[in-house]
mmCIF file of C-alpha atoms in Angstrom:
data_model
loop_
_atom_site.group_PDB
_atom_site.id
_atom_site.type_symbol
_atom_site.label_atom_id
_atom_site.label_comp_id
_atom_site.label_asym_id
_atom_site.label_seq_id
_atom_site.Cartn_x
_atom_site.Cartn_y
_atom_site.Cartn_z
ATOM 1 C CA MET C 1 -5.393 -27.234 -3.261
ATOM 2 C CA PRO C 2 -3.747 -24.382 -4.799
ATOM 3 C CA ASP C 3 -0.732 -25.245 -7.100
ATOM 4 C CA SER C 4 1.479 -22.626 -5.486
ATOM 5 C CA GLN C 5 3.064 -23.630 -2.207
ATOM 6 C CA PRO C 6 2.823 -21.542 0.933
ATOM 7 C CA GLN C 7 5.701 -19.670 2.013
ATOM 8 C CA PRO C 8 7.161 -18.286 5.466
ATOM 9 C CA PRO C 9 6.216 -15.145 6.634
ATOM 10 C CA HIS C 10 8.871 -12.824 5.683
ATOM 11 C CA SER C 11 9.556 -9.005 6.803
ATOM 12 C CA PRO C 12 11.466 -6.782 4.433
ATOM 13 C CA SER C 13 12.592 -4.592 7.287
ATOM 14 C CA PRO C 14 15.469 -5.977 9.528
ATOM 15 C CA SER C 15 13.978 -7.771 12.548
ATOM 16 C CA GLY C 16 15.281 -10.513 15.000
ATOM 17 C CA PRO C 17 14.443 -14.287 14.804
ATOM 18 C CA ALA C 18 11.639 -14.048 17.268
ATOM 19 C CA GLU C 19 9.936 -11.412 14.996
ATOM 20 C CA GLN C 20 10.546 -13.111 11.629
ATOM 21 C CA GLN C 21 8.217 -16.316 12.933
ATOM 22 C CA GLY C 22 4.922 -15.459 11.911
ATOM 23 C CA ALA C 23 1.765 -17.028 12.469
ATOM 24 C CA GLY C 24 0.012 -19.182 9.851
ATOM 25 C CA VAL C 25 -3.515 -19.948 8.912
ATOM 26 C CA GLY C 26 -4.567 -23.289 10.355
ATOM 27 C CA THR C 27 -6.758 -25.938 9.701
ATOM 28 C CA ALA C 28 -10.370 -26.154 10.412
ATOM 29 C CA GLY C 29 -11.172 -27.711 14.065
ATOM 30 C CA SER C 30 -7.152 -27.131 14.787
ATOM 31 C CA LEU C 31 -8.142 -24.632 17.509
ATOM 32 C CA SER C 32 -10.598 -26.738 19.629
ATOM 33 C CA PRO C 33 -11.073 -25.787 23.097
ATOM 34 C CA SER C 34 -8.687 -28.433 24.345
ATOM 35 C CA ARG C 35 -5.719 -26.870 22.171
ATOM 36 C CA THR C 36 -6.597 -23.120 22.583
ATOM 37 C CA PRO C 37 -2.903 -21.837 23.894
ATOM 38 C CA GLY C 38 -4.485 -19.200 26.497
ATOM 39 C CA PRO C 39 -7.063 -16.897 27.021
ATOM 40 C CA GLY C 40 -7.905 -13.909 24.471
ATOM 41 C CA THR C 41 -6.645 -15.685 21.674
ATOM 42 C CA ARG C 42 -10.107 -16.531 20.203
ATOM 43 C CA VAL C 43 -12.090 -14.218 17.947
ATOM 44 C CA ASP C 44 -15.804 -15.020 16.910
ATOM 45 C CA LEU C 45 -16.230 -13.951 13.376
ATOM 46 C CA ALA C 46 -19.856 -15.131 12.766
ATOM 47 C CA GLY C 47 -21.291 -12.579 10.406
ATOM 48 C CA TYR C 48 -17.653 -11.501 8.801
ATOM 49 C CA LEU C 49 -16.078 -12.031 5.542
ATOM 50 C CA LEU C 50 -12.630 -13.218 5.873
ATOM 51 C CA LEU C 51 -9.839 -11.717 3.499
ATOM 52 C CA PRO C 52 -6.294 -11.601 2.766
ATOM 53 C CA ALA C 53 -5.120 -8.325 4.438
ATOM 54 C CA PRO C 54 -4.543 -5.736 2.153
ATOM 55 C CA ALA C 55 -0.909 -3.856 1.663
ATOM 56 C CA GLU C 56 -0.233 -0.290 0.891
ATOM 57 C CA PRO C 57 2.382 0.105 -1.700
ATOM 58 C CA HIS C 58 2.360 3.901 -2.109
ATOM 59 C CA VAL C 59 2.257 6.271 1.244
ATOM 60 C CA HIS C 60 4.508 9.491 1.817
ATOM 61 C CA GLY C 61 4.181 9.209 5.604
ATOM 62 C CA ASP C 62 6.705 12.308 6.276
ATOM 63 C CA THR C 63 3.995 14.516 4.365
ATOM 64 C CA ALA C 64 0.944 13.012 5.642
ATOM 65 C CA LEU C 65 -1.781 15.010 7.760
ATOM 66 C CA THR C 66 -0.511 18.341 6.916
ATOM 67 C CA ALA C 67 -3.183 19.540 4.768
ATOM 68 C CA GLU C 68 -4.439 22.015 7.722
ATOM 69 C CA ALA C 69 -0.686 23.018 8.346
ATOM 70 C CA PRO C 70 -0.378 26.841 8.561
ATOM 71 C CA GLY C 71 2.379 26.777 6.245
ATOM 72 C CA PRO C 72 4.974 24.375 4.692
ATOM 73 C CA ALA C 73 5.171 20.842 6.532
ATOM 74 C CA SER C 74 7.645 20.573 8.852
ATOM 75 C CA TYR C 75 10.363 18.303 8.404
ATOM 76 C CA GLU C 76 11.923 18.521 11.934
ATOM 77 C CA PRO C 77 12.604 14.674 12.602
ATOM 78 C CA GLN C 78 10.187 14.573 15.834
ATOM 79 C CA ASP C 79 7.151 16.061 13.587
ATOM 80 C CA VAL C 80 7.823 13.485 10.807
ATOM 81 C CA GLU C 81 7.938 10.588 13.054
ATOM 82 C CA GLY C 82 4.765 11.588 14.728
ATOM 83 C CA ARG C 83 3.190 11.954 11.568
ATOM 84 C CA ALA C 84 4.500 8.638 10.084
ATOM 85 C CA THR C 85 3.362 6.752 12.900
ATOM 86 C CA GLU C 86 -0.252 8.071 13.055
ATOM 87 C CA ALA C 87 -0.726 7.758 9.054
ATOM 88 C CA ALA C 88 0.483 4.088 9.489
ATOM 89 C CA LEU C 89 -1.826 3.466 12.391
ATOM 90 C CA LEU C 90 -4.649 4.838 10.051
ATOM 91 C CA GLN C 91 -4.006 2.624 7.364
ATOM 92 C CA LEU C 92 -3.349 -0.321 9.987
ATOM 93 C CA GLY C 93 -6.993 0.158 11.080
ATOM 94 C CA HIS C 94 -8.088 0.063 7.542
ATOM 95 C CA GLY C 95 -6.629 -3.346 7.109
ATOM 96 C CA ALA C 96 -3.091 -2.597 5.460
ATOM 97 C CA THR C 97 -0.787 -4.828 7.331
ATOM 98 C CA ALA C 98 2.222 -3.834 5.289
ATOM 99 C CA LEU C 99 2.988 -0.355 3.751
ATOM 100 C CA ARG C 100 5.756 1.179 1.596
ATOM 101 C CA ALA C 101 6.365 4.706 2.729
ATOM 102 C CA HIS C 102 8.198 7.139 -0.044
ATOM 103 C CA VAL C 103 10.230 9.404 1.770
ATOM 104 C CA ARG C 104 12.083 12.741 0.390
ATOM 105 C CA VAL C 105 16.087 12.615 1.034
ATOM 106 C CA GLY C 106 18.564 15.540 0.377
ATOM 107 C CA ASP C 107 17.718 19.218 -0.281
ATOM 108 C CA VAL C 108 15.427 20.720 2.909
ATOM 109 C CA PRO C 109 14.787 17.030 4.588
ATOM 110 C CA GLY C 110 18.508 15.813 4.196
ATOM 111 C CA LEU C 111 18.285 12.536 5.754
ATOM 112 C CA GLY C 112 16.336 13.660 8.710
ATOM 113 C CA ALA C 113 12.917 12.707 7.484
ATOM 114 C CA LEU C 114 14.093 9.194 6.862
ATOM 115 C CA THR C 115 15.663 8.848 9.847
ATOM 116 C CA ALA C 116 12.313 9.832 11.592
ATOM 117 C CA VAL C 117 10.243 7.151 9.392
ATOM 118 C CA LEU C 118 12.919 4.475 10.370
ATOM 119 C CA ARG C 119 12.080 5.207 13.994
ATOM 120 C CA ALA C 120 8.689 5.048 13.396
ATOM 121 C CA ARG C 121 9.176 1.657 11.614
ATOM 122 C CA ARG C 122 11.117 0.426 14.840
ATOM 123 C CA THR C 123 7.938 1.871 17.130
ATOM 124 C CA LEU C 124 5.455 -0.090 14.959
ATOM 125 C CA ARG C 125 7.055 -3.355 14.569
ATOM 126 C CA GLY C 126 4.684 -6.307 15.614
ATOM 127 C CA LEU C 127 1.798 -4.117 14.455
ATOM 128 C CA VAL C 128 2.335 -3.379 10.810
ATOM 129 C CA GLU C 129 5.458 -3.933 8.665
ATOM 130 C CA VAL C 130 6.959 -0.826 7.323
ATOM 131 C CA THR C 131 9.536 -0.607 4.492
ATOM 132 C CA ALA C 132 10.876 2.910 3.343
ATOM 133 C CA VAL C 133 11.797 4.030 -0.086
ATOM 134 C CA ALA C 134 14.647 6.720 -0.193
ATOM 135 C CA MET C 135 13.391 9.481 -3.178
ATOM 136 C CA PRO C 136 16.340 12.056 -3.745
ATOM 137 C CA ARG C 137 14.898 14.963 -6.298
ATOM 138 C CA VAL C 138 17.841 15.453 -8.555
ATOM 139 C CA LEU C 139 20.664 12.887 -9.698
ATOM 140 C CA THR C 140 22.399 14.054 -12.771
ATOM 141 C CA GLY C 141 24.884 16.972 -13.471
ATOM 142 C CA VAL C 142 26.852 18.591 -10.729
ATOM 143 C CA ALA C 143 23.611 19.352 -8.728
ATOM 144 C CA GLY C 144 23.033 15.670 -8.827
ATOM 145 C CA ALA C 145 26.169 14.516 -7.252
ATOM 146 C CA ASP C 146 25.171 15.519 -3.485
ATOM 147 C CA GLY C 147 21.957 13.729 -4.246
ATOM 148 C CA LEU C 148 23.709 10.339 -5.391
ATOM 149 C CA ALA C 149 25.723 10.604 -2.260
ATOM 150 C CA VAL C 150 22.728 11.079 -0.172
ATOM 151 C CA LEU C 151 20.884 8.286 -1.830
ATOM 152 C CA ARG C 152 23.876 5.941 -1.061
ATOM 153 C CA ASP C 153 24.045 6.931 2.568
ATOM 154 C CA ALA C 154 19.940 6.181 3.054
ATOM 155 C CA VAL C 155 20.247 2.900 1.856
ATOM 156 C CA LYS C 156 23.179 2.312 3.934
ATOM 157 C CA MET C 157 21.011 4.021 6.988
ATOM 158 C CA GLY C 158 18.334 1.439 6.344
ATOM 159 C CA ALA C 159 16.165 2.315 3.377
ATOM 160 C CA ASP C 160 14.863 -0.973 1.929
ATOM 161 C CA VAL C 161 14.134 0.667 -1.605
ATOM 162 C CA VAL C 162 15.618 3.066 -4.110
ATOM 163 C CA GLY C 163 13.417 5.681 -6.000
ATOM 164 C CA GLY C 164 12.445 9.081 -6.821
ATOM 165 C CA CYS C 165 10.916 11.223 -9.696
ATOM 166 C CA PRO C 166 13.013 10.891 -12.962
ATOM 167 C CA ASP C 167 10.492 13.279 -14.449
ATOM 168 C CA LEU C 168 11.581 16.246 -12.135
ATOM 169 C CA ASP C 169 15.425 15.720 -13.138
ATOM 170 C CA PRO C 170 16.726 17.547 -16.318
ATOM 171 C CA ASP C 171 17.896 14.347 -17.702
ATOM 172 C CA PRO C 172 15.463 11.853 -16.854
ATOM 173 C CA ALA C 173 17.259 8.649 -18.389
ATOM 174 C CA GLY C 174 20.296 9.401 -16.648
ATOM 175 C CA TYR C 175 18.179 9.817 -13.318
ATOM 176 C CA VAL C 176 16.898 5.979 -14.009
ATOM 177 C CA GLU C 177 20.127 4.715 -14.513
ATOM 178 C CA ALA C 178 21.688 6.051 -11.506
ATOM 179 C CA VAL C 179 18.813 4.657 -9.293
ATOM 180 C CA LEU C 180 19.527 1.638 -11.200
ATOM 181 C CA GLU C 181 22.821 1.673 -10.503
ATOM 182 C CA VAL C 182 22.457 2.057 -6.815
ATOM 183 C CA ALA C 183 19.930 -0.802 -6.419
ATOM 184 C CA ALA C 184 22.250 -3.081 -8.292
ATOM 185 C CA GLU C 185 25.167 -2.265 -5.927
ATOM 186 C CA HIS C 186 22.813 -2.994 -2.713
ATOM 187 C CA GLY C 187 20.426 -5.592 -4.247
ATOM 188 C CA CYS C 188 17.165 -3.360 -3.633
ATOM 189 C CA PRO C 189 14.143 -2.973 -5.322
ATOM 190 C CA VAL C 190 13.089 0.276 -7.433
ATOM 191 C CA ASP C 191 10.133 2.402 -7.008
ATOM 192 C CA LEU C 192 9.965 5.068 -9.239
ATOM 193 C CA HIS C 193 7.523 8.016 -9.748
ATOM 194 C CA THR C 194 6.327 8.904 -13.368
ATOM 195 C CA ASP C 195 3.050 9.881 -15.046
ATOM 196 C CA ALA C 196 4.469 7.683 -18.050
ATOM 197 C CA GLY C 197 3.110 10.510 -20.279
ATOM 198 C CA ASP C 198 6.358 10.131 -22.565
ATOM 199 C CA PRO C 199 6.044 6.757 -24.366
ATOM 200 C CA ALA C 200 9.783 7.345 -25.859
ATOM 201 C CA ARG C 201 10.933 8.144 -22.283
ATOM 202 C CA LEU C 202 8.947 5.103 -20.640
ATOM 203 C CA ALA C 203 10.318 2.729 -23.472
ATOM 204 C CA ARG C 204 13.969 3.408 -22.458
ATOM 205 C CA LEU C 205 13.011 3.195 -18.619
ATOM 206 C CA ALA C 206 11.431 -0.369 -19.471
ATOM 207 C CA ALA C 207 14.448 -1.564 -21.149
ATOM 208 C CA MET C 208 16.976 -0.240 -18.662
ATOM 209 C CA ALA C 209 14.668 -1.771 -15.784
ATOM 210 C CA GLY C 210 13.889 -5.438 -17.445
ATOM 211 C CA GLY C 211 15.115 -8.108 -15.338
ATOM 212 C CA LEU C 212 16.232 -6.227 -12.353
ATOM 213 C CA ARG C 213 15.936 -8.111 -9.284
ATOM 214 C CA PRO C 214 14.154 -7.930 -7.039
ATOM 215 C CA GLY C 215 12.067 -5.563 -8.876
ATOM 216 C CA VAL C 216 11.017 -2.284 -10.578
ATOM 217 C CA ALA C 217 7.592 -0.437 -9.767
ATOM 218 C CA LEU C 218 6.185 2.636 -11.295
ATOM 219 C CA GLY C 219 3.408 4.832 -10.519
ATOM 220 C CA PRO C 220 1.292 6.476 -10.921
ATOM 221 C CA CYS C 221 1.534 6.038 -14.970
ATOM 222 C CA ASP C 222 -1.791 8.053 -15.268
ATOM 223 C CA GLY C 223 -0.124 9.818 -18.439
ATOM 224 C CA LEU C 224 -0.578 6.570 -20.037
ATOM 225 C CA ALA C 225 -4.465 7.225 -20.225
ATOM 226 C CA ARG C 226 -3.727 10.298 -22.020
ATOM 227 C CA LEU C 227 -1.779 8.374 -25.039
ATOM 228 C CA PRO C 228 -3.424 7.294 -28.024
ATOM 229 C CA ALA C 229 -4.702 3.328 -27.850
ATOM 230 C CA GLU C 230 -2.123 1.855 -29.860
ATOM 231 C CA MET C 231 0.865 3.698 -28.427
ATOM 232 C CA ALA C 232 -0.625 3.060 -24.901
ATOM 233 C CA SER C 233 -1.040 -0.618 -25.392
ATOM 234 C CA ARG C 234 2.703 -0.667 -27.122
ATOM 235 C CA ALA C 235 3.619 0.754 -23.879
ATOM 236 C CA ALA C 236 1.884 -1.697 -21.691
ATOM 237 C CA GLU C 237 3.322 -4.434 -23.896
ATOM 238 C CA GLN C 238 6.780 -3.174 -23.010
ATOM 239 C CA LEU C 239 6.243 -2.903 -19.217
ATOM 240 C CA ALA C 240 4.965 -6.549 -19.166
ATOM 241 C CA ALA C 241 7.903 -7.453 -21.054
ATOM 242 C CA ALA C 242 10.129 -6.010 -18.385
ATOM 243 C CA GLY C 243 8.347 -7.280 -15.460
ATOM 244 C CA VAL C 244 7.496 -4.011 -14.182
ATOM 245 C CA THR C 245 4.509 -3.412 -11.692
ATOM 246 C CA VAL C 246 2.533 -0.372 -12.065
ATOM 247 C CA VAL C 247 1.084 1.119 -8.904
ATOM 248 C CA CYS C 248 -2.151 3.035 -9.860
ATOM 249 C CA LEU C 249 -3.672 5.638 -7.277
ATOM 250 C CA PRO C 250 -7.297 5.672 -7.830
ATOM 251 C CA GLN C 251 -7.927 7.989 -4.803
ATOM 252 C CA GLY C 252 -5.828 10.734 -6.535
ATOM 253 C CA ALA C 253 -2.310 11.638 -7.109
ATOM 254 C CA CYS C 254 0.573 12.587 -5.127
ATOM 255 C CA GLY C 255 2.343 15.656 -4.596
ATOM 256 C CA ALA C 256 5.720 13.744 -6.030
ATOM 257 C CA VAL C 257 4.509 14.060 -9.755
ATOM 258 C CA ASP C 258 2.577 16.863 -11.434
ATOM 259 C CA HIS C 259 -1.155 16.432 -10.498
ATOM 260 C CA HIS C 260 -3.468 14.992 -13.307
ATOM 261 C CA ASP C 261 -6.950 14.276 -13.352
ATOM 262 C CA GLY C 262 -7.468 10.781 -14.197
ATOM 263 C CA MET C 263 -5.651 7.200 -13.683
ATOM 264 C CA ALA C 264 -3.687 4.768 -14.987
ATOM 265 C CA PRO C 265 -5.633 2.599 -17.753
ATOM 266 C CA VAL C 266 -5.756 -0.508 -15.452
ATOM 267 C CA ARG C 267 -7.921 -2.680 -17.541
ATOM 268 C CA LEU C 268 -5.550 -2.116 -20.670
ATOM 269 C CA LEU C 269 -2.301 -2.527 -18.559
ATOM 270 C CA ARG C 270 -3.875 -5.884 -17.096
ATOM 271 C CA ALA C 271 -4.957 -7.164 -20.719
ATOM 272 C CA ALA C 272 -1.101 -6.510 -21.724
ATOM 273 C CA GLY C 273 -0.089 -8.758 -18.537
ATOM 274 C CA VAL C 274 1.176 -6.001 -16.412
ATOM 275 C CA ARG C 275 0.714 -6.766 -12.820
ATOM 276 C CA VAL C 276 -1.320 -3.763 -11.393
ATOM 277 C CA ALA C 277 -1.397 -2.739 -7.764
ATOM 278 C CA ALA C 278 -3.470 0.016 -6.057
ATOM 279 C CA GLY C 279 -2.080 2.507 -3.781
ATOM 280 C CA SER C 280 -3.534 5.437 -1.681
ATOM 281 C CA GLY C 281 -1.071 8.218 -2.370
ATOM 282 C CA SER C 282 -1.697 11.285 -0.411
ATOM 283 C CA LEU C 283 -3.170 11.093 3.015
ATOM 284 C CA ARG C 284 -4.400 14.458 3.982
ATOM 285 C CA ASP C 285 -1.702 16.717 2.800
ATOM 286 C CA VAL C 286 -1.936 19.328 0.405
ATOM 287 C CA SER C 287 -2.519 16.930 -3.300
ATOM 288 C CA ASN C 288 -5.456 15.372 -0.984
ATOM 289 C CA PRO C 289 -6.772 17.302 1.685
ATOM 290 C CA VAL C 290 -9.406 14.446 2.466
ATOM 291 C CA GLY C 291 -6.900 11.489 1.568
ATOM 292 C CA ARG C 292 -8.347 8.401 3.537
ATOM 293 C CA GLY C 293 -5.638 5.907 3.116
ATOM 294 C CA ASP C 294 -8.226 3.072 3.020
ATOM 295 C CA PRO C 295 -7.337 0.194 0.353
ATOM 296 C CA LEU C 296 -10.825 -0.802 0.548
ATOM 297 C CA GLU C 297 -11.589 2.360 -1.073
ATOM 298 C CA ALA C 298 -9.054 2.201 -3.465
ATOM 299 C CA ALA C 299 -10.636 -1.067 -4.452
ATOM 300 C CA TYR C 300 -14.075 0.230 -4.564
ATOM 301 C CA LEU C 301 -12.977 2.799 -6.957
ATOM 302 C CA LEU C 302 -11.268 0.331 -9.341
ATOM 303 C CA ALA C 303 -14.738 -1.568 -9.290
ATOM 304 C CA SER C 304 -17.062 1.086 -9.599
ATOM 305 C CA ARG C 305 -14.874 3.821 -11.846
ATOM 306 C CA HIS C 306 -12.949 1.542 -13.976
ATOM 307 C CA GLY C 307 -15.000 -1.523 -14.500
ATOM 308 C CA LEU C 308 -12.868 -4.226 -12.762
ATOM 309 C CA ARG C 309 -14.498 -7.200 -11.261
ATOM 310 C CA PRO C 310 -14.864 -7.188 -7.118
ATOM 311 C CA GLU C 311 -12.270 -9.815 -6.915
ATOM 312 C CA ASP C 312 -9.833 -8.331 -9.476
ATOM 313 C CA ALA C 313 -10.306 -4.766 -7.552
ATOM 314 C CA TYR C 314 -9.496 -6.083 -4.455
ATOM 315 C CA ALA C 315 -6.545 -8.216 -5.516
ATOM 316 C CA ALA C 316 -4.995 -5.013 -6.456
ATOM 317 C CA VAL C 317 -4.693 -3.838 -3.149
ATOM 318 C CA SER C 318 -4.052 -7.257 -1.639
ATOM 319 C CA SER C 319 -2.069 -9.969 -3.557
ATOM 320 C CA ALA C 320 -0.635 -7.606 -6.353
ATOM 321 C CA ALA C 321 0.098 -5.128 -3.520
ATOM 322 C CA ARG C 322 2.099 -7.579 -1.534
ATOM 323 C CA ALA C 323 3.880 -9.012 -4.319
ATOM 324 C CA ALA C 324 4.949 -5.322 -5.444
ATOM 325 C CA LEU C 325 6.351 -5.126 -1.661
ATOM 326 C CA GLY C 326 8.172 -8.589 -2.263
ATOM 327 C CA LEU C 327 5.902 -10.187 0.727
ATOM 328 C CA PRO C 328 4.841 -13.798 0.673
ATOM 329 C CA GLU C 329 1.491 -14.597 -1.050
ATOM 330 C CA VAL C 330 -1.450 -14.986 1.514
ATOM 331 C CA ARG C 331 -4.675 -16.750 0.984
ATOM 332 C CA VAL C 332 -7.479 -17.939 3.460
ATOM 333 C CA GLU C 333 -6.064 -21.343 3.624
ATOM 334 C CA ALA C 334 -4.070 -23.236 5.718
ATOM 335 C CA GLY C 335 -0.468 -22.893 5.860
ATOM 336 C CA PHE C 336 -0.502 -19.638 4.523
ATOM 337 C CA PRO C 337 0.544 -16.356 6.623
ATOM 338 C CA ALA C 338 -2.027 -15.168 9.127
ATOM 339 C CA GLU C 339 -1.990 -11.794 7.246
ATOM 340 C CA LEU C 340 -5.970 -11.222 7.296
ATOM 341 C CA LEU C 341 -8.855 -8.828 7.332
ATOM 342 C CA ALA C 342 -12.298 -9.780 8.601
ATOM 343 C CA VAL C 343 -14.961 -7.268 7.174
ATOM 344 C CA ARG C 344 -18.932 -7.693 8.191
ATOM 345 C CA GLY C 345 -20.726 -8.715 5.398
ATOM 346 C CA ASP C 346 -21.381 -11.789 3.289
ATOM 347 C CA GLY C 347 -19.844 -11.081 0.038
ATOM 348 C CA LEU C 348 -16.788 -9.251 -1.640
ATOM 349 C CA ALA C 349 -18.847 -6.491 -3.576
ATOM 350 C CA GLY C 350 -20.993 -5.721 -0.212
ATOM 351 C CA ALA C 351 -17.813 -5.463 1.584
ATOM 352 C CA LEU C 352 -16.251 -3.231 -0.669
ATOM 353 C CA SER C 353 -19.577 -1.023 -0.522
ATOM 354 C CA LEU C 354 -19.921 -0.702 3.139
ATOM 355 C CA ALA C 355 -17.072 -1.794 5.029
ATOM 356 C CA TYR C 356 -17.497 -0.414 8.337
ATOM 357 C CA SER C 357 -16.809 -2.929 10.836
ATOM 358 C CA ARG C 358 -13.154 -4.357 10.470
ATOM 359 C CA VAL C 359 -11.009 -6.615 12.525
ATOM 360 C CA VAL C 360 -7.191 -6.751 11.230
ATOM 361 C CA VAL C 361 -5.100 -9.686 11.949
ATOM 362 C CA HIS C 362 -1.146 -9.345 11.688
ATOM 363 C CA ARG C 363 1.075 -12.595 12.120
ATOM 364 C CA GLY C 364 -1.785 -14.096 13.655
ATOM 365 C CA ARG C 365 -2.624 -11.458 16.120
ATOM 366 C CA VAL C 366 -5.430 -8.993 16.459
ATOM 367 C CA VAL C 367 -4.005 -5.703 15.917
ATOM 368 C CA ALA C 368 -6.658 -3.445 15.236
ATOM 369 C CA ARG C 369 -10.540 -3.433 15.291
ATOM 370 C CA THR C 370 -13.129 -1.009 14.149
ATOM 371 C CA ASN C 371 -16.790 -1.385 15.201
ATOM 372 C CA ALA C 372 -19.478 0.376 13.764
ATOM 373 C CA VAL C 373 -23.023 0.538 15.039
ATOM 374 C CA ARG C 374 -25.941 1.677 13.225
ATOM 375 C CA GLU C 375 -29.298 2.688 14.688
ATOM 376 C CA TYR C 376 -32.550 3.506 13.472
ATOM 377 C CA GLY C 377 -35.515 5.551 15.024
ATOM 378 C CA GLU C 378 -38.616 3.522 16.440
ATOM 379 C CA ALA C 379 -40.560 3.946 13.362
ATOM 380 C CA THR C 380 -38.029 1.761 11.456
ATOM 381 C CA ALA C 381 -37.078 -0.396 14.340
ATOM 382 C CA GLY C 382 -40.744 -1.642 14.672
ATOM 383 C CA ALA C 383 -40.903 -2.673 10.964
ATOM 384 C CA ASP C 384 -40.201 -6.301 10.996
ATOM 385 C CA LEU C 385 -38.799 -6.462 7.103
ATOM 386 C CA GLY C 386 -35.741 -9.134 8.023
ATOM 387 C CA LEU C 387 -33.020 -6.377 7.618
ATOM 388 C CA PRO C 388 -29.517 -6.888 8.949
ATOM 389 C CA ARG C 389 -28.863 -4.230 11.350
ATOM 390 C CA GLN C 390 -26.340 -3.211 14.228
ATOM 391 C CA GLY C 391 -27.767 -1.623 17.455
ATOM 392 C CA ARG C 392 -27.308 -1.243 21.152
ATOM 393 C CA GLY C 393 -31.159 -1.410 22.102
ATOM 394 C CA LYS C 394 -33.755 -4.168 22.832
ATOM 395 C CA ARG C 395 -34.328 -4.594 19.124
ATOM 396 C CA GLY C 396 -32.043 -4.925 16.167
ATOM 397 C CA ARG C 397 -29.094 -6.357 18.115
ATOM 398 C CA GLU C 398 -26.604 -8.168 15.841
#
């Protein structure tokens, strides 16, 4: 049995008592035919690999799906709500049963985009857990007074997390101080966008953030990879000492920070003891017109391009991502929350390579399915090679 104790399911967003009662993984044989509660509750997962469901710690629902728009992304609340809802459902289909949406507040969007994302959250309740990060642009000086007021209003409206981009403020250290102050006032987590390319600035940020509860996340931190090795190692040690989570973006940067090629040095960070989670970043917006928002693709890239074992790569999008969101641990063991992803295949490496068919379980209920059917021509269908295949015809049916 694991040393850690299972925790009750928890939703970071406001919900009623009924919605806080999540389902858990049962013991083997606990759903015998005589104890099955009703029709439609059994799912045959023969041929599938059962995994803890991924979580998405970094998505921009307010700008998602705007890559082909003829002009700037519309911030009309109705448009934002539609995009945020569709983006969340796309990511749910990939397996993410919880996501953290980073939303601009102030300036052009005002509080309209946040209002729209909060409406989408209510619409999606019961399918996927959505938390919202309020992201003001400027928080210091004369111009920052309005941003600070909007940030406080955003938290009162229902934003779960305070964040933003200190790199874009004339006084990055002052920006971080303002965010941490609001977070301390309301007991909120902090999630900041930074490339972490300035080691002195990063050291100050880590010192200010150290010990803050319920926690601080930084991303994408790709600038760390451009620092000399000794300097990057020192920065990683400072982040580890402060208890900061780094959310890397293997699929490409997002529009909230200047775009750079490369990614945070995940192996260096992990070696220093930093919790590293992986997010999607842009989902088909101007920063990444082909962004998929697929956590298994993020894990695949961590394994194939950055040298992580498949188990560690998947942990970055599941257990580490859930911890970054303040969610309870999930294991495929009795007593843990029933937040699960079933992927056709018999091993994790194969699942990360060819994760086509998926069944997504949220709070003990199937909330999304993707069924892929692969068919071959008769020349190959006739060959008895003992290969696994899916098909609709008389041969090759699985």
